[in-house]
Short mmCIF file of C-alpha atoms in Angstrom, two decimals:
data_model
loop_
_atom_site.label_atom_id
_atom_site.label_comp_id
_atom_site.label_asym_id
_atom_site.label_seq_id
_atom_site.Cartn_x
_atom_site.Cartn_y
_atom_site.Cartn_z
CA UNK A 1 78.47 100.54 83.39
CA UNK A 2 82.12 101.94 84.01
CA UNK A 3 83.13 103.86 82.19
CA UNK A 4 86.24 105.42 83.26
CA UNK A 5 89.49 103.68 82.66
CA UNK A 6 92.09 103.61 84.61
CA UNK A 7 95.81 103.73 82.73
CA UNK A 8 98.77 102.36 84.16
CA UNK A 9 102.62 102.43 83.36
CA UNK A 10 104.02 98.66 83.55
CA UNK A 11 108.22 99.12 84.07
CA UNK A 12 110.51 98.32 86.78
CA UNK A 13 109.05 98.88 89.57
CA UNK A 14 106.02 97.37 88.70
CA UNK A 15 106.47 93.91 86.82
CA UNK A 16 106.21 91.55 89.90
CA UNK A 17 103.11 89.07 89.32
CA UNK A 18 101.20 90.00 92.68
CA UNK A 19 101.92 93.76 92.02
CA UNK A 20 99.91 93.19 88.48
CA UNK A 21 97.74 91.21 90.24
CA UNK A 22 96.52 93.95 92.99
CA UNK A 23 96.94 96.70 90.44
CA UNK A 24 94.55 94.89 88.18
CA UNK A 25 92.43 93.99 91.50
CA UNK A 26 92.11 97.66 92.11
CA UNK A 27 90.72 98.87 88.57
CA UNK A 28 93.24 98.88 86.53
CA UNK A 29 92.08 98.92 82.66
CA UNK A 30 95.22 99.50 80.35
CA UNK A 31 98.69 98.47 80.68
CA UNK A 32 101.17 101.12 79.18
CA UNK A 33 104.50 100.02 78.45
CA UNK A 34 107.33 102.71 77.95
CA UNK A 35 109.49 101.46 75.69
CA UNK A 36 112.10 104.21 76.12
CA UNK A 37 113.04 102.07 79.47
CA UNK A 38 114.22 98.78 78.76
CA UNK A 39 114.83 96.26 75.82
CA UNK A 40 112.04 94.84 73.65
CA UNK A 41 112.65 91.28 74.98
CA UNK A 42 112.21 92.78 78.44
CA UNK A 43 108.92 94.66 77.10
CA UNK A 44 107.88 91.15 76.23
CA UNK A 45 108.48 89.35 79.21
CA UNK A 46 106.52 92.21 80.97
CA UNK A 47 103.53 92.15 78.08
CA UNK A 48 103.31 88.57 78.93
CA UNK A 49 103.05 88.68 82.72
CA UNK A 50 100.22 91.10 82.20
CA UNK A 51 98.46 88.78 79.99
CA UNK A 52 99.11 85.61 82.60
CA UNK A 53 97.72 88.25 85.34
CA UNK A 54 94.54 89.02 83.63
CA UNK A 55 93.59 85.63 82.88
CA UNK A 56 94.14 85.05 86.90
CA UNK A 57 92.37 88.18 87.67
CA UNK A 58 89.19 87.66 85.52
#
């Protein structure tokens, strides 16, 4: 059972589709999403490619 989770920060220089992909790949549990960088409609776009990743990935 894993239990450790591994948190990541989704922004600009992460929010390519194969970069979610591998980080995903490699363990990644949680997406974090700064919203101090960026506009909500961006934070969306980004929210969404994480969502089209996981379904991919699992």
């Amino acid at each position: 059972m894993k239990r450790t989770k591994i948190v990541c920060t989704v922004g600009p220089g992460t929010d390519k589709f194969g970069i979610l992909e591998d980080m995903m790949r490699a363990g990644m549990n949680v997406a974090r999403f700064n919203f101090s960088h960026g506009s909500h409609e961006e934070q969306a776009e980004r929210m969404q490619m994480v969502r089209d990743a996981a379904m991919i990935v699992n």
